[in-house]
């Protein structure tokens, strides 16, 4: 990509997706404060002008509008709505109130449960084996070129570290083998023992000048 050129990762996604994921929903609409239907849980994909309440939709006729819902304090959208406009393959779906939904943004998990064999490639949340991401936001991050480069770099660094560790371990083993070639002091044999015992007696001159040898 040339200097000042468009971001290829941004071009992969619809222009409304990132603004949607950054938006804050379920606040009270400033234009319809007096209405009991003023909760902002709608979004216009064509205008991209922020969260809307149901009364605001009157100004967005014939526009592509979607509804955001909540599950455990997190924003979700029904699969039947979002899949008309976005490829959600690889993102885990959940069934809430008898409807399939996907989460908009990541939900980091402090510690995966026991026996977990598959996690989100971005935030490490536990997943069903057939999925790669826990949310639309994680799919954007996980499929970006920068993230893939970083992932490959970490994998290469890990392989290099393992190779270095194996090499050092091999050298240590080789050094031990070389040192083992140096002969150690042999234990005394029976012959050496008898010889040492026979040479125990040291000749001494007797007081009268005679030579006495002890065995």
Coordinates of C-alpha atoms in Angstrom, one line a residue:
X1 CA 0.0 0.0 0.0
X2 CA 1.4 3.4 -1.0
X3 CA 1.8 6.3 1.3
X4 CA -1.5 8.1 1.8
X5 CA -3.4 5.3 0.0
X6 CA -6.6 3.8 1.3
X7 CA -6.5 1.2 4.1
X8 CA -7.1 -2.2 2.4
X9 CA -8.5 -3.6 5.6
X10 CA -11.1 -0.8 5.8
X11 CA -12.1 -1.5 2.2
X12 CA -12.9 -5.1 3.1
X13 CA -15.8 -4.0 5.3
X14 CA -19.0 -1.9 4.7
X15 CA -18.4 1.7 5.7
X16 CA -21.1 1.5 8.4
X17 CA -19.6 -1.5 10.3
X18 CA -16.9 0.2 12.4
X19 CA -19.1 3.2 13.3
X20 CA -21.8 0.7 14.3
X21 CA -19.5 -1.1 16.6
X22 CA -18.3 2.1 18.2
X23 CA -21.8 3.4 18.8
X24 CA -23.4 3.6 22.3
X25 CA -26.9 2.2 22.4
X26 CA -29.9 2.2 24.8
X27 CA -29.5 5.9 25.9
X28 CA -32.5 8.2 25.8
X29 CA -33.2 9.9 22.5
X30 CA -32.6 13.7 22.8
X31 CA -35.2 14.4 20.1
X32 CA -38.0 12.4 21.7
X33 CA -37.4 12.7 25.5
X34 CA -41.1 12.8 26.4
X35 CA -41.9 9.5 24.6
X36 CA -41.8 6.2 26.4
X37 CA -40.3 4.8 23.1
X38 CA -37.2 7.0 23.2
X39 CA -34.7 4.3 23.9
X40 CA -32.0 4.4 21.1
X41 CA -31.7 0.8 19.9
X42 CA -31.9 1.3 16.2
X43 CA -29.2 2.2 13.6
X44 CA -29.4 3.3 10.0
X45 CA -26.8 1.7 7.8
X46 CA -27.3 4.3 5.1
X47 CA -27.0 7.5 7.2
X48 CA -24.6 6.3 9.9
X49 CA -25.7 9.2 12.0
X50 CA -25.7 7.5 15.4
X51 CA -28.2 5.5 17.5
X52 CA -31.9 6.1 16.8
X53 CA -35.1 5.5 18.6
X54 CA -38.2 3.9 17.0
X55 CA -39.7 7.4 16.5
X56 CA -36.6 8.5 14.6
X57 CA -37.3 5.9 11.9
X58 CA -39.9 8.2 10.4
X59 CA -37.0 10.2 9.0
X60 CA -35.3 7.1 7.5
X61 CA -38.0 5.6 5.3
X62 CA -36.7 3.1 2.7
X63 CA -33.3 3.0 4.5
X64 CA -31.6 -0.1 5.8
X65 CA -32.2 0.0 9.5
X66 CA -31.3 -2.6 12.1
X67 CA -32.3 -3.2 15.7
X68 CA -29.7 -3.7 18.4
X69 CA -30.7 -5.8 21.4
X70 CA -29.1 -6.6 24.8
X71 CA -27.9 -9.8 26.4
X72 CA -26.0 -9.7 29.7
X73 CA -25.3 -6.0 29.3
X74 CA -23.7 -6.6 25.8
X75 CA -25.1 -5.5 22.5
X76 CA -26.3 -8.2 20.1
X77 CA -28.0 -8.3 16.7
X78 CA -30.2 -11.0 15.2
X79 CA -28.5 -13.1 12.6
X80 CA -31.6 -12.8 10.4
X81 CA -31.1 -9.0 10.2
X82 CA -27.3 -8.7 9.9
X83 CA -26.6 -11.5 7.5
X84 CA -28.5 -9.6 4.8
X85 CA -25.7 -7.0 4.7
X86 CA -22.6 -8.7 6.2
X87 CA -20.7 -12.0 6.0
X88 CA -20.7 -13.3 9.6
X89 CA -19.0 -16.6 8.8
X90 CA -16.6 -17.7 11.6
X91 CA -18.5 -15.7 14.2
X92 CA -20.2 -17.8 16.9
X93 CA -23.9 -17.5 17.1
X94 CA -26.1 -17.7 20.3
X95 CA -29.8 -18.4 20.8
X96 CA -31.4 -15.8 22.9
X97 CA -35.2 -15.6 23.3
X98 CA -35.6 -18.3 20.6
X99 CA -33.6 -16.2 18.0
X100 CA -30.1 -16.6 16.8
X101 CA -27.9 -13.6 17.5
X102 CA -24.2 -12.5 17.3
X103 CA -22.4 -10.1 19.6
X104 CA -21.2 -6.8 18.3
X105 CA -18.0 -6.5 20.3
X106 CA -15.6 -8.7 22.2
X107 CA -16.3 -10.1 25.6
X108 CA -12.9 -11.0 27.2
X109 CA -13.0 -14.0 29.4
X110 CA -10.6 -14.0 32.4
X111 CA -9.9 -17.7 32.3
X112 CA -11.2 -20.3 29.8
X113 CA -13.2 -23.1 31.4
X114 CA -11.8 -26.6 31.9
X115 CA -11.7 -28.8 28.9
X116 CA -12.0 -25.9 26.4
X117 CA -10.4 -26.8 23.1
X118 CA -11.3 -23.7 21.0
X119 CA -11.1 -20.0 21.8
X120 CA -11.6 -16.7 20.0
X121 CA -8.4 -15.9 18.0
X122 CA -8.5 -12.3 19.4
X123 CA -9.8 -12.2 23.0
X124 CA -9.5 -16.0 23.9
X125 CA -13.1 -16.4 24.9
X126 CA -14.3 -20.0 24.8
X127 CA -16.0 -21.0 21.6
X128 CA -17.6 -23.9 19.9
X129 CA -15.1 -25.8 17.8
X130 CA -16.5 -24.6 14.4
X131 CA -16.1 -20.9 15.1
X132 CA -13.0 -18.5 15.1
X133 CA -14.4 -15.3 16.7
X134 CA -16.8 -14.4 19.5
X135 CA -18.1 -11.2 17.9
X136 CA -18.1 -9.0 14.8
X137 CA -15.5 -6.7 16.3
X138 CA -13.1 -9.6 16.9
X139 CA -13.6 -10.8 13.3
X140 CA -12.5 -7.4 12.0
X141 CA -9.4 -7.4 14.2
X142 CA -8.6 -11.1 13.6
X143 CA -8.8 -10.9 9.9
X144 CA -6.8 -7.7 9.5
X145 CA -3.3 -7.9 7.9
X146 CA -1.6 -6.3 10.9
X147 CA -3.1 -8.9 13.2
X148 CA -2.1 -11.7 10.9
X149 CA 1.4 -10.4 10.7
X150 CA 1.7 -10.1 14.4
X151 CA 0.4 -13.6 14.8
X152 CA 2.9 -15.0 12.4
X153 CA 5.7 -13.0 14.1
X154 CA 4.8 -14.4 17.5
X155 CA 4.7 -17.9 16.1
X156 CA 8.1 -17.5 14.5
X157 CA 9.5 -16.1 17.7
X158 CA 8.1 -19.0 19.7
X159 CA 9.6 -21.5 17.2
X160 CA 12.9 -19.7 17.3
X161 CA 12.9 -19.8 21.1
X162 CA 12.1 -23.5 21.1
X163 CA 14.9 -24.2 18.6
X164 CA 17.4 -22.2 20.7
X165 CA 16.4 -24.1 23.8
X166 CA 16.8 -27.4 22.0
X167 CA 20.2 -26.4 20.6
X168 CA 21.4 -25.3 24.1
X169 CA 20.2 -28.6 25.6
X170 CA 21.9 -30.5 22.9
X171 CA 25.2 -28.7 23.5
X172 CA 25.0 -29.4 27.2
X173 CA 24.5 -33.1 26.5
X174 CA 27.5 -33.1 24.1
X175 CA 29.7 -31.3 26.6
X176 CA 28.7 -33.9 29.2
X177 CA 29.6 -36.7 26.7
X178 CA 33.0 -35.1 26.0
X179 CA 33.8 -34.8 29.7
X180 CA 32.9 -38.5 30.2
X181 CA 35.8 -39.4 28.0
X182 CA 38.2 -38.4 30.7
X183 CA 39.1 -41.5 32.7
X184 CA 38.3 -41.4 36.3
X185 CA 40.5 -42.8 39.0
X186 CA 40.0 -46.6 38.9
X187 CA 39.0 -48.3 42.1
X188 CA 41.7 -50.4 43.7
X189 CA 41.8 -53.9 42.4
X190 CA 42.6 -57.0 44.4
X191 CA 46.1 -57.0 42.9
X192 CA 46.7 -53.4 43.8
X193 CA 45.4 -54.1 47.3
X194 CA 47.8 -57.0 47.9
X195 CA 50.7 -55.0 46.5
X196 CA 49.8 -52.1 48.7
X197 CA 49.6 -54.5 51.7
X198 CA 52.9 -56.1 50.9
X199 CA 54.6 -52.7 50.6
X200 CA 53.2 -51.7 54.0
X201 CA 56.4 -52.7 55.8
X202 CA 59.1 -50.2 55.5
X203 CA 62.7 -51.4 56.2
X204 CA 64.1 -50.0 59.4
X205 CA 67.6 -50.5 60.7
X206 CA 67.8 -52.5 63.9
X207 CA 69.5 -51.0 66.8
X208 CA 72.4 -53.5 66.3
X209 CA 72.8 -52.6 62.6
X210 CA 70.8 -55.6 61.2
X211 CA 68.1 -55.2 58.6
X212 CA 64.6 -56.3 59.5
X213 CA 61.8 -56.6 56.8
X214 CA 58.2 -56.7 57.9
X215 CA 55.6 -58.6 55.8

